[in-house]
């Protein structure tokens, strides 16, 4: 797969949902609902404990790709409870999220730490999905561009040109995550345009894949995917139900 694959990407961030038995049941049902399609990519980010169950249940469906939600910033060592990027790669993962707003808020992942994690993710041969996005307060204070610029530059300026070309991005306005409040397609298009120009300014690939995330569901997927500059979606709540995620992944079919 080329780094700049233009097929729409449908990504499921299961967050802290679906343990091994639930993950197995999900994949069993999802496979019946969603036939492989060559014109889209589908990636799942299960919790670590469910990685093995996900792989066992999806074994003969390589179109259902595996990612992980987080890695530690060190390669290995005495870090109780943590998982390294190379372990994630060894487990069969191809992708890894970095900079998710829940990691930023709940676990103190700041720009510097996120940059270190992205470095590890790339060094392990995984493909990072760098998540950026503003809070409601930041948006209302007119700081959208400044926040996106800071979050992107913090990572991109630390990478080589070659590594910068391997990034996928997700724009996730914090106020739209888990709230049922989705960005209007015009707001998503505007923010994706800003992300794209900041990527260019920081030396990244302007044509990179940028996902939208925040209360994506079957009822709004078509209009979001039709918004200029939206190359796919990163779905939380609606991705843990096989019916709704299959409906999302069937958009445009
Ligand atoms: P929701 O789809 O539940 O709003 O979550 C979005 C998200 O955070 C995906 O990473």
PDB file of N, CA and C in Angstrom, residues 9-56:
ATOM      1  N   UNK A   9     -10.657   5.956   4.221  1.00  0.00           N
ATOM      2  CA  UNK A   9     -10.263   5.094   5.336  1.00  0.00           C
ATOM      3  C   UNK A   9     -11.322   5.168   6.426  1.00  0.00           C
ATOM      4  N   UNK A  10     -11.768   4.004   6.857  1.00  0.00           N
ATOM      5  CA  UNK A  10     -12.741   3.908   7.947  1.00  0.00           C
ATOM      6  C   UNK A  10     -12.026   3.281   9.132  1.00  0.00           C
ATOM      7  N   UNK A  11     -11.871   4.026  10.206  1.00  0.00           N
ATOM      8  CA  UNK A  11     -11.100   3.529  11.341  1.00  0.00           C
ATOM      9  C   UNK A  11     -11.970   3.474  12.588  1.00  0.00           C
ATOM     10  N   UNK A  12     -11.831   2.370  13.332  1.00  0.00           N
ATOM     11  CA  UNK A  12     -12.618   2.141  14.547  1.00  0.00           C
ATOM     12  C   UNK A  12     -11.705   2.261  15.754  1.00  0.00           C
ATOM     13  N   UNK A  13     -11.928   3.284  16.580  1.00  0.00           N
ATOM     14  CA  UNK A  13     -11.183   3.405  17.835  1.00  0.00           C
ATOM     15  C   UNK A  13     -12.092   2.882  18.944  1.00  0.00           C
ATOM     16  N   UNK A  14     -11.797   1.668  19.377  1.00  0.00           N
ATOM     17  CA  UNK A  14     -12.670   1.037  20.379  1.00  0.00           C
ATOM     18  C   UNK A  14     -12.442   1.593  21.787  1.00  0.00           C
ATOM     19  N   UNK A  15     -11.375   2.358  21.956  1.00  0.00           N
ATOM     20  CA  UNK A  15     -11.085   2.933  23.283  1.00  0.00           C
ATOM     21  C   UNK A  15     -11.095   1.821  24.337  1.00  0.00           C
ATOM     22  N   UNK A  16     -11.690   2.032  25.515  1.00  0.00           N
ATOM     23  CA  UNK A  16     -11.685   0.976  26.542  1.00  0.00           C
ATOM     24  C   UNK A  16     -12.999   0.193  26.490  1.00  0.00           C
ATOM     25  N   UNK A  17     -13.269  -0.359  25.295  1.00  0.00           N
ATOM     26  CA  UNK A  17     -14.463  -1.179  25.086  1.00  0.00           C
ATOM     27  C   UNK A  17     -14.052  -2.469  24.391  1.00  0.00           C
ATOM     28  N   UNK A  18     -14.856  -3.486  24.527  1.00  0.00           N
ATOM     29  CA  UNK A  18     -14.722  -4.773  23.836  1.00  0.00           C
ATOM     30  C   UNK A  18     -13.476  -5.548  24.275  1.00  0.00           C
ATOM     31  N   UNK A  19     -13.642  -6.311  25.353  1.00  0.00           N
ATOM     32  CA  UNK A  19     -12.613  -7.262  25.787  1.00  0.00           C
ATOM     33  C   UNK A  19     -12.533  -8.409  24.799  1.00  0.00           C
ATOM     34  N   UNK A  20     -11.667  -9.411  25.050  1.00  0.00           N
ATOM     35  CA  UNK A  20     -11.431 -10.460  24.061  1.00  0.00           C
ATOM     36  C   UNK A  20     -12.695 -11.172  23.564  1.00  0.00           C
ATOM     37  N   UNK A  21     -13.577 -11.566  24.484  1.00  0.00           N
ATOM     38  CA  UNK A  21     -14.777 -12.291  24.040  1.00  0.00           C
ATOM     39  C   UNK A  21     -15.684 -11.379  23.214  1.00  0.00           C
ATOM     40  N   UNK A  22     -15.807 -10.125  23.638  1.00  0.00           N
ATOM     41  CA  UNK A  22     -16.653  -9.172  22.899  1.00  0.00           C
ATOM     42  C   UNK A  22     -16.041  -8.842  21.539  1.00  0.00           C
ATOM     43  N   UNK A  23     -14.717  -8.758  21.500  1.00  0.00           N
ATOM     44  CA  UNK A  23     -14.039  -8.455  20.236  1.00  0.00           C
ATOM     45  C   UNK A  23     -14.241  -9.595  19.240  1.00  0.00           C
ATOM     46  N   UNK A  24     -14.153 -10.809  19.742  1.00  0.00           N
ATOM     47  CA  UNK A  24     -14.354 -11.975  18.868  1.00  0.00           C
ATOM     48  C   UNK A  24     -15.786 -11.970  18.315  1.00  0.00           C
ATOM     49  N   UNK A  25     -16.740 -11.704  19.194  1.00  0.00           N
ATOM     50  CA  UNK A  25     -18.142 -11.670  18.749  1.00  0.00           C
ATOM     51  C   UNK A  25     -18.360 -10.538  17.745  1.00  0.00           C
ATOM     52  N   UNK A  26     -17.749  -9.381  18.001  1.00  0.00           N
ATOM     53  CA  UNK A  26     -17.877  -8.249  17.073  1.00  0.00           C
ATOM     54  C   UNK A  26     -17.385  -8.645  15.690  1.00  0.00           C
ATOM     55  N   UNK A  27     -16.174  -9.199  15.627  1.00  0.00           N
ATOM     56  CA  UNK A  27     -15.579  -9.490  14.309  1.00  0.00           C
ATOM     57  C   UNK A  27     -16.402 -10.562  13.591  1.00  0.00           C
ATOM     58  N   UNK A  28     -16.879 -11.557  14.366  1.00  0.00           N
ATOM     59  CA  UNK A  28     -17.707 -12.603  13.763  1.00  0.00           C
ATOM     60  C   UNK A  28     -18.927 -12.007  13.069  1.00  0.00           C
ATOM     61  N   UNK A  29     -19.557 -11.042  13.718  1.00  0.00           N
ATOM     62  CA  UNK A  29     -20.759 -10.408  13.155  1.00  0.00           C
ATOM     63  C   UNK A  29     -20.391  -9.435  12.027  1.00  0.00           C
ATOM     64  N   UNK A  30     -19.361  -8.652  12.249  1.00  0.00           N
ATOM     65  CA  UNK A  30     -18.973  -7.633  11.267  1.00  0.00           C
ATOM     66  C   UNK A  30     -18.613  -8.271   9.926  1.00  0.00           C
ATOM     67  N   UNK A  31     -17.919  -9.390   9.979  1.00  0.00           N
ATOM     68  CA  UNK A  31     -17.509 -10.065   8.730  1.00  0.00           C
ATOM     69  C   UNK A  31     -18.722 -10.464   7.894  1.00  0.00           C
ATOM     70  N   UNK A  32     -19.818 -10.810   8.579  1.00  0.00           N
ATOM     71  CA  UNK A  32     -21.034 -11.173   7.834  1.00  0.00           C
ATOM     72  C   UNK A  32     -21.675  -9.945   7.194  1.00  0.00           C
ATOM     73  N   UNK A  33     -21.506  -8.811   7.830  1.00  0.00           N
ATOM     74  CA  UNK A  33     -22.172  -7.587   7.369  1.00  0.00           C
ATOM     75  C   UNK A  33     -21.358  -6.818   6.344  1.00  0.00           C
ATOM     76  N   UNK A  34     -20.042  -7.004   6.381  1.00  0.00           N
ATOM     77  CA  UNK A  34     -19.160  -6.172   5.561  1.00  0.00           C
ATOM     78  C   UNK A  34     -18.270  -7.053   4.695  1.00  0.00           C
ATOM     79  N   UNK A  35     -18.568  -7.072   3.398  1.00  0.00           N
ATOM     80  CA  UNK A  35     -17.724  -7.830   2.466  1.00  0.00           C
ATOM     81  C   UNK A  35     -16.527  -6.967   2.083  1.00  0.00           C
ATOM     82  N   UNK A  36     -15.381  -7.593   1.833  1.00  0.00           N
ATOM     83  CA  UNK A  36     -14.204  -6.791   1.485  1.00  0.00           C
ATOM     84  C   UNK A  36     -14.491  -5.890   0.286  1.00  0.00           C
ATOM     85  N   UNK A  37     -14.004  -4.682   0.318  1.00  0.00           N
ATOM     86  CA  UNK A  37     -14.128  -3.791  -0.836  1.00  0.00           C
ATOM     87  C   UNK A  37     -12.738  -3.211  -1.119  1.00  0.00           C
ATOM     88  N   UNK A  38     -12.388  -3.256  -2.390  1.00  0.00           N
ATOM     89  CA  UNK A  38     -11.044  -2.819  -2.759  1.00  0.00           C
ATOM     90  C   UNK A  38     -10.896  -1.314  -2.769  1.00  0.00           C
ATOM     91  N   UNK A  39     -12.029  -0.602  -2.678  1.00  0.00           N
ATOM     92  CA  UNK A  39     -11.964   0.842  -2.837  1.00  0.00           C
ATOM     93  C   UNK A  39     -12.016   1.581  -1.505  1.00  0.00           C
ATOM     94  N   UNK A  40     -11.716   0.878  -0.391  1.00  0.00           N
ATOM     95  CA  UNK A  40     -11.689   1.538   0.916  1.00  0.00           C
ATOM     96  C   UNK A  40     -10.748   0.766   1.832  1.00  0.00           C
ATOM     97  N   UNK A  41     -10.300   1.416   2.891  1.00  0.00           N
ATOM     98  CA  UNK A  41      -9.496   0.743   3.899  1.00  0.00           C
ATOM     99  C   UNK A  41     -10.261   0.737   5.211  1.00  0.00           C
ATOM    100  N   UNK A  42     -10.174  -0.373   5.935  1.00  0.00           N
ATOM    101  CA  UNK A  42     -10.831  -0.479   7.238  1.00  0.00           C
ATOM    102  C   UNK A  42      -9.777  -0.865   8.276  1.00  0.00           C
ATOM    103  N   UNK A  43      -9.668  -0.081   9.322  1.00  0.00           N
ATOM    104  CA  UNK A  43      -8.645  -0.319  10.342  1.00  0.00           C
ATOM    105  C   UNK A  43      -9.306  -0.302  11.719  1.00  0.00           C
ATOM    106  N   UNK A  44      -8.948  -1.284  12.550  1.00  0.00           N
ATOM    107  CA  UNK A  44      -9.486  -1.368  13.918  1.00  0.00           C
ATOM    108  C   UNK A  44      -8.388  -1.092  14.938  1.00  0.00           C
ATOM    109  N   UNK A  45      -8.756  -0.325  15.946  1.00  0.00           N
ATOM    110  CA  UNK A  45      -7.844  -0.045  17.054  1.00  0.00           C
ATOM    111  C   UNK A  45      -8.465  -0.629  18.327  1.00  0.00           C
ATOM    112  N   UNK A  46      -8.313  -1.935  18.559  1.00  0.00           N
ATOM    113  CA  UNK A  46      -8.881  -2.534  19.782  1.00  0.00           C
ATOM    114  C   UNK A  46      -7.976  -2.259  20.978  1.00  0.00           C
ATOM    115  N   UNK A  47      -8.479  -2.494  22.203  1.00  0.00           N
ATOM    116  CA  UNK A  47      -7.588  -2.444  23.360  1.00  0.00           C
ATOM    117  C   UNK A  47      -6.550  -3.574  23.240  1.00  0.00           C
ATOM    118  N   UNK A  48      -5.388  -3.384  23.852  1.00  0.00           N
ATOM    119  CA  UNK A  48      -4.332  -4.393  23.720  1.00  0.00           C
ATOM    120  C   UNK A  48      -4.790  -5.806  24.048  1.00  0.00           C
ATOM    121  N   UNK A  49      -5.570  -5.931  25.133  1.00  0.00           N
ATOM    122  CA  UNK A  49      -5.953  -7.282  25.564  1.00  0.00           C
ATOM    123  C   UNK A  49      -6.793  -8.000  24.520  1.00  0.00           C
ATOM    124  N   UNK A  50      -7.371  -7.263  23.593  1.00  0.00           N
ATOM    125  CA  UNK A  50      -8.232  -7.879  22.585  1.00  0.00           C
ATOM    126  C   UNK A  50      -7.553  -8.062  21.238  1.00  0.00           C
ATOM    127  N   UNK A  51      -6.266  -7.726  21.166  1.00  0.00           N
ATOM    128  CA  UNK A  51      -5.545  -7.837  19.891  1.00  0.00           C
ATOM    129  C   UNK A  51      -5.530  -9.285  19.399  1.00  0.00           C
ATOM    130  N   UNK A  52      -5.199 -10.218  20.285  1.00  0.00           N
ATOM    131  CA  UNK A  52      -5.093 -11.624  19.860  1.00  0.00           C
ATOM    132  C   UNK A  52      -6.453 -12.139  19.383  1.00  0.00           C
ATOM    133  N   UNK A  53      -7.508 -11.796  20.121  1.00  0.00           N
ATOM    134  CA  UNK A  53      -8.854 -12.242  19.726  1.00  0.00           C
ATOM    135  C   UNK A  53      -9.247 -11.619  18.391  1.00  0.00           C
ATOM    136  N   UNK A  54      -8.900 -10.347  18.210  1.00  0.00           N
ATOM    137  CA  UNK A  54      -9.212  -9.683  16.946  1.00  0.00           C
ATOM    138  C   UNK A  54      -8.526 -10.410  15.792  1.00  0.00           C
ATOM    139  N   UNK A  55      -7.244 -10.711  15.969  1.00  0.00           N
ATOM    140  CA  UNK A  55      -6.481 -11.363  14.891  1.00  0.00           C
ATOM    141  C   UNK A  55      -7.003 -12.774  14.615  1.00  0.00           C
ATOM    142  N   UNK A  56      -7.338 -13.489  15.683  1.00  0.00           N
ATOM    143  CA  UNK A  56      -7.832 -14.862  15.483  1.00  0.00           C
ATOM    144  C   UNK A  56      -9.149 -14.829  14.702  1.00  0.00           C
TER     145      UNK A  56
END
